[in-house]
Amino acid sequence: SYLLAYSGGYVLFDAGYRPDTLEASLTEEGVSPAEVTHIFLTHGHGDHLGGLGLFPTAQILAMTAEVDLIKEETEGAFAVDRCLKDGEVFAFDEVEVEVVAAPGHTTGNTMYRVDNVLLMGDTAIVTADGSIEPVAEKRSEKPEEAASTLRAMAEQLSPEQIEWLVPAHSSGIQGLDA
């Protein structure tokens, strides 16, 4: 999970796996769950939804293709409040959040460009040698599409746009050399 502060509260990217861990991290940062106004989900797997119950007033946002998966993974406890579109941009004070469709891991898998940081969710991982690769084939619905998405992303991004690549399940990496 990643947190963005703005004048109206906080924006959360994914809600983690363990609610107690997420709540402890927020407390450590001096943030009350009630201050979180938006939760942008990268996809509908349970390890990105676990803490949703901490935020009863936050707006949940995800791609339309993830709506059913989120409902299934949460046993109907949570629903998407707003469906996102590829290329859509949200402004939180001076910070822009751009929705970037990245199908493959799941049908509606999404990345978010937050100014010059690309939050990649499960689109990719950083390997031990410092390269970027798609997540393991056994973890993706369509591994070939996931790899194709990653290749297309590498061709389209420029160092002026992105300074950091930040996957969900590995450390981030500075620059686009990976």
mmCIF file of C-alpha atoms in Angstrom:
data_model
loop_
_atom_site.group_PDB
_atom_site.id
_atom_site.type_symbol
_atom_site.label_atom_id
_atom_site.label_comp_id
_atom_site.label_asym_id
_atom_site.label_seq_id
_atom_site.Cartn_x
_atom_site.Cartn_y
_atom_site.Cartn_z
ATOM 1 C CA SER A 1 0.000 0.000 0.000
ATOM 2 C CA TYR A 2 1.084 3.550 -0.709
ATOM 3 C CA LEU A 3 -0.269 6.724 0.837
ATOM 4 C CA LEU A 4 -0.586 10.194 -0.698
ATOM 5 C CA ALA A 5 -1.380 13.214 1.480
ATOM 6 C CA TYR A 6 -3.392 16.115 0.097
ATOM 7 C CA SER A 7 -5.372 18.991 1.592
ATOM 8 C CA GLY A 8 -8.598 16.953 1.711
ATOM 9 C CA GLY A 9 -7.106 13.921 3.458
ATOM 10 C CA TYR A 10 -5.249 10.914 2.122
ATOM 11 C CA VAL A 11 -5.323 8.714 -0.948
ATOM 12 C CA LEU A 12 -4.403 5.050 -0.547
ATOM 13 C CA PHE A 13 -3.165 2.802 -3.349
ATOM 14 C CA ASP A 14 -4.217 -0.782 -2.565
ATOM 15 C CA ALA A 15 -5.373 -1.865 0.878
ATOM 16 C CA GLY A 16 -2.816 -4.557 1.642
ATOM 17 C CA TYR A 17 -3.317 -8.053 2.938
ATOM 18 C CA ARG A 18 -3.328 -7.689 6.718
ATOM 19 C CA PRO A 19 -5.618 -4.981 8.143
ATOM 20 C CA ASP A 20 -3.736 -4.858 11.455
ATOM 21 C CA THR A 21 -0.415 -4.222 9.706
ATOM 22 C CA LEU A 22 -1.950 -1.498 7.533
ATOM 23 C CA GLU A 23 -3.623 0.149 10.519
ATOM 24 C CA ALA A 24 -0.352 0.076 12.493
ATOM 25 C CA SER A 25 1.488 1.678 9.568
ATOM 26 C CA LEU A 26 -1.120 4.423 9.299
ATOM 27 C CA THR A 27 -0.937 5.057 13.050
ATOM 28 C CA GLU A 28 2.850 5.277 12.789
ATOM 29 C CA GLU A 29 2.385 7.990 10.150
ATOM 30 C CA GLY A 30 -0.178 9.809 12.287
ATOM 31 C CA VAL A 31 -3.036 8.994 9.901
ATOM 32 C CA SER A 32 -6.513 7.925 10.973
ATOM 33 C CA PRO A 33 -8.337 5.553 8.594
ATOM 34 C CA ALA A 34 -11.213 8.064 8.610
ATOM 35 C CA GLU A 35 -8.901 10.563 6.853
ATOM 36 C CA VAL A 36 -8.506 8.289 3.804
ATOM 37 C CA THR A 37 -10.867 9.612 1.137
ATOM 38 C CA HIS A 38 -9.964 7.455 -1.893
ATOM 39 C CA ILE A 39 -8.594 3.950 -2.421
ATOM 40 C CA PHE A 40 -7.232 3.223 -5.890
ATOM 41 C CA LEU A 41 -6.989 -0.529 -6.441
ATOM 42 C CA THR A 42 -4.466 -2.004 -8.855
ATOM 43 C CA HIS A 43 -6.506 -5.209 -9.143
ATOM 44 C CA GLY A 44 -8.908 -7.437 -7.270
ATOM 45 C CA HIS A 45 -6.711 -10.057 -5.605
ATOM 46 C CA GLY A 46 -7.204 -10.504 -1.860
ATOM 47 C CA ASP A 47 -3.677 -9.446 -0.941
ATOM 48 C CA HIS A 48 -4.531 -5.948 -2.206
ATOM 49 C CA LEU A 49 -7.982 -5.755 -0.581
ATOM 50 C CA GLY A 50 -7.441 -6.994 2.982
ATOM 51 C CA GLY A 51 -7.627 -3.623 4.691
ATOM 52 C CA LEU A 52 -10.702 -2.249 2.924
ATOM 53 C CA GLY A 53 -12.778 -2.673 6.082
ATOM 54 C CA LEU A 54 -10.683 -0.017 7.825
ATOM 55 C CA PHE A 55 -12.058 2.659 5.488
ATOM 56 C CA PRO A 56 -15.876 2.673 5.516
ATOM 57 C CA THR A 57 -16.119 6.208 4.137
ATOM 58 C CA ALA A 58 -13.398 6.034 1.467
ATOM 59 C CA GLN A 59 -14.349 5.888 -2.191
ATOM 60 C CA ILE A 60 -13.093 2.649 -3.819
ATOM 61 C CA LEU A 61 -11.864 3.065 -7.390
ATOM 62 C CA ALA A 62 -10.850 0.347 -9.874
ATOM 63 C CA MET A 63 -11.184 -0.628 -13.505
ATOM 64 C CA THR A 64 -14.572 -1.986 -14.615
ATOM 65 C CA ALA A 65 -12.971 -5.351 -15.435
ATOM 66 C CA GLU A 66 -12.079 -5.783 -11.730
ATOM 67 C CA VAL A 67 -15.554 -5.176 -10.276
ATOM 68 C CA ASP A 68 -16.627 -8.833 -10.207
ATOM 69 C CA LEU A 69 -13.264 -10.080 -8.940
ATOM 70 C CA ILE A 70 -13.286 -7.560 -6.083
ATOM 71 C CA LYS A 71 -16.815 -8.579 -5.166
ATOM 72 C CA GLU A 72 -15.830 -12.258 -5.281
ATOM 73 C CA GLU A 73 -12.577 -11.823 -3.314
ATOM 74 C CA THR A 74 -14.343 -9.830 -0.573
ATOM 75 C CA GLU A 75 -17.373 -12.148 -0.563
ATOM 76 C CA GLY A 76 -19.563 -9.204 -1.501
ATOM 77 C CA ALA A 77 -18.463 -7.073 1.441
ATOM 78 C CA PHE A 78 -17.057 -4.320 -0.793
ATOM 79 C CA ALA A 79 -17.973 -2.808 -4.114
ATOM 80 C CA VAL A 80 -16.256 -0.417 -6.467
ATOM 81 C CA ASP A 81 -17.707 3.081 -6.069
ATOM 82 C CA ARG A 82 -16.182 4.452 -9.259
ATOM 83 C CA CYS A 83 -14.981 2.626 -12.344
ATOM 84 C CA LEU A 84 -11.826 3.986 -13.908
ATOM 85 C CA LYS A 85 -10.758 4.459 -17.518
ATOM 86 C CA ASP A 86 -7.286 4.165 -18.999
ATOM 87 C CA GLY A 87 -5.680 7.605 -19.241
ATOM 88 C CA GLU A 88 -8.014 9.238 -16.739
ATOM 89 C CA VAL A 89 -6.265 11.816 -14.549
ATOM 90 C CA PHE A 90 -7.167 12.868 -11.015
ATOM 91 C CA ALA A 91 -5.751 15.921 -9.278
ATOM 92 C CA PHE A 92 -5.068 15.931 -5.559
ATOM 93 C CA ASP A 93 -3.802 19.449 -4.980
ATOM 94 C CA GLU A 94 -0.714 19.706 -7.207
ATOM 95 C CA VAL A 95 -0.258 15.943 -7.539
ATOM 96 C CA GLU A 96 -1.634 14.154 -10.590
ATOM 97 C CA VAL A 97 -2.706 10.522 -10.517
ATOM 98 C CA GLU A 98 -2.995 8.965 -13.966
ATOM 99 C CA VAL A 99 -4.740 5.642 -14.540
ATOM 100 C CA VAL A 100 -2.654 3.287 -16.700
ATOM 101 C CA ALA A 101 -4.311 0.068 -17.887
ATOM 102 C CA ALA A 102 -1.912 -2.884 -17.633
ATOM 103 C CA PRO A 103 -3.851 -6.058 -18.473
ATOM 104 C CA GLY A 104 -2.350 -9.494 -18.012
ATOM 105 C CA HIS A 105 -1.964 -10.165 -14.302
ATOM 106 C CA THR A 106 -5.737 -9.716 -14.204
ATOM 107 C CA THR A 107 -8.018 -8.421 -16.937
ATOM 108 C CA GLY A 108 -8.346 -4.990 -15.365
ATOM 109 C CA ASN A 109 -4.893 -4.791 -13.797
ATOM 110 C CA THR A 110 -3.904 -1.144 -13.407
ATOM 111 C CA MET A 111 -0.847 0.945 -12.691
ATOM 112 C CA TYR A 112 -0.944 4.507 -11.400
ATOM 113 C CA ARG A 113 1.430 7.284 -12.368
ATOM 114 C CA VAL A 114 1.680 9.595 -9.378
ATOM 115 C CA ASP A 115 3.645 12.543 -10.719
ATOM 116 C CA ASN A 116 6.955 10.879 -11.675
ATOM 117 C CA VAL A 117 6.447 7.585 -9.810
ATOM 118 C CA LEU A 118 4.804 4.577 -11.454
ATOM 119 C CA LEU A 119 2.983 2.423 -8.891
ATOM 120 C CA MET A 120 2.949 -0.908 -10.704
ATOM 121 C CA GLY A 121 0.954 -3.185 -8.404
ATOM 122 C CA ASP A 122 1.470 -6.744 -9.645
ATOM 123 C CA THR A 123 2.330 -5.688 -13.195
ATOM 124 C CA ALA A 124 5.976 -6.510 -12.512
ATOM 125 C CA ILE A 125 8.631 -7.296 -9.934
ATOM 126 C CA VAL A 126 12.199 -6.123 -9.535
ATOM 127 C CA THR A 127 14.500 -9.150 -9.683
ATOM 128 C CA ALA A 128 17.667 -9.771 -7.652
ATOM 129 C CA ASP A 129 19.785 -8.490 -10.559
ATOM 130 C CA GLY A 130 17.829 -5.210 -10.674
ATOM 131 C CA SER A 131 15.774 -5.863 -13.783
ATOM 132 C CA ILE A 132 12.006 -5.628 -14.170
ATOM 133 C CA GLU A 133 10.035 -8.735 -15.113
ATOM 134 C CA PRO A 134 6.359 -9.699 -15.182
ATOM 135 C CA VAL A 135 5.172 -11.548 -12.084
ATOM 136 C CA ALA A 136 5.452 -15.332 -12.223
ATOM 137 C CA GLU A 137 3.316 -16.994 -14.904
ATOM 138 C CA LYS A 138 1.445 -19.073 -12.320
ATOM 139 C CA ARG A 139 0.262 -15.847 -10.655
ATOM 140 C CA SER A 140 -1.155 -14.154 -13.768
ATOM 141 C CA GLU A 141 -4.406 -14.811 -15.582
ATOM 142 C CA LYS A 142 -2.762 -14.126 -18.957
ATOM 143 C CA PRO A 143 1.041 -14.271 -18.602
ATOM 144 C CA GLU A 144 1.735 -13.564 -22.279
ATOM 145 C CA GLU A 145 -0.435 -10.454 -22.149
ATOM 146 C CA ALA A 146 1.308 -9.379 -18.927
ATOM 147 C CA ALA A 147 4.704 -9.651 -20.630
ATOM 148 C CA SER A 148 3.415 -7.798 -23.690
ATOM 149 C CA THR A 149 2.030 -5.008 -21.480
ATOM 150 C CA LEU A 150 5.382 -4.650 -19.773
ATOM 151 C CA ARG A 151 7.266 -4.504 -23.093
ATOM 152 C CA ALA A 152 4.859 -1.856 -24.434
ATOM 153 C CA MET A 153 5.262 0.162 -21.249
ATOM 154 C CA ALA A 154 9.069 0.060 -21.593
ATOM 155 C CA GLU A 155 8.809 1.451 -25.124
ATOM 156 C CA GLN A 156 6.435 4.267 -24.173
ATOM 157 C CA LEU A 157 7.952 5.638 -20.976
ATOM 158 C CA SER A 158 10.617 8.301 -20.868
ATOM 159 C CA PRO A 159 12.966 9.360 -18.046
ATOM 160 C CA GLU A 160 11.252 12.761 -18.073
ATOM 161 C CA GLN A 161 7.951 11.066 -17.163
ATOM 162 C CA ILE A 162 9.087 8.444 -14.670
ATOM 163 C CA GLU A 163 11.845 8.560 -12.047
ATOM 164 C CA TRP A 164 10.775 5.521 -10.002
ATOM 165 C CA LEU A 165 9.161 2.171 -10.823
ATOM 166 C CA VAL A 166 7.461 0.750 -7.742
ATOM 167 C CA PRO A 167 5.996 -2.788 -7.897
ATOM 168 C CA ALA A 168 3.850 -4.140 -5.064
ATOM 169 C CA HIS A 169 5.844 -7.227 -4.118
ATOM 170 C CA SER A 170 9.435 -6.097 -4.495
ATOM 171 C CA SER A 171 11.476 -3.000 -3.887
ATOM 172 C CA GLY A 172 11.211 -0.019 -6.180
ATOM 173 C CA ILE A 173 13.888 0.941 -8.623
ATOM 174 C CA GLN A 174 15.048 4.363 -9.713
ATOM 175 C CA GLY A 175 15.077 5.168 -13.403
ATOM 176 C CA LEU A 176 14.042 3.191 -16.437
ATOM 177 C CA ASP A 177 17.252 1.229 -17.054
ATOM 178 C CA ALA A 178 15.675 -1.898 -15.578
#
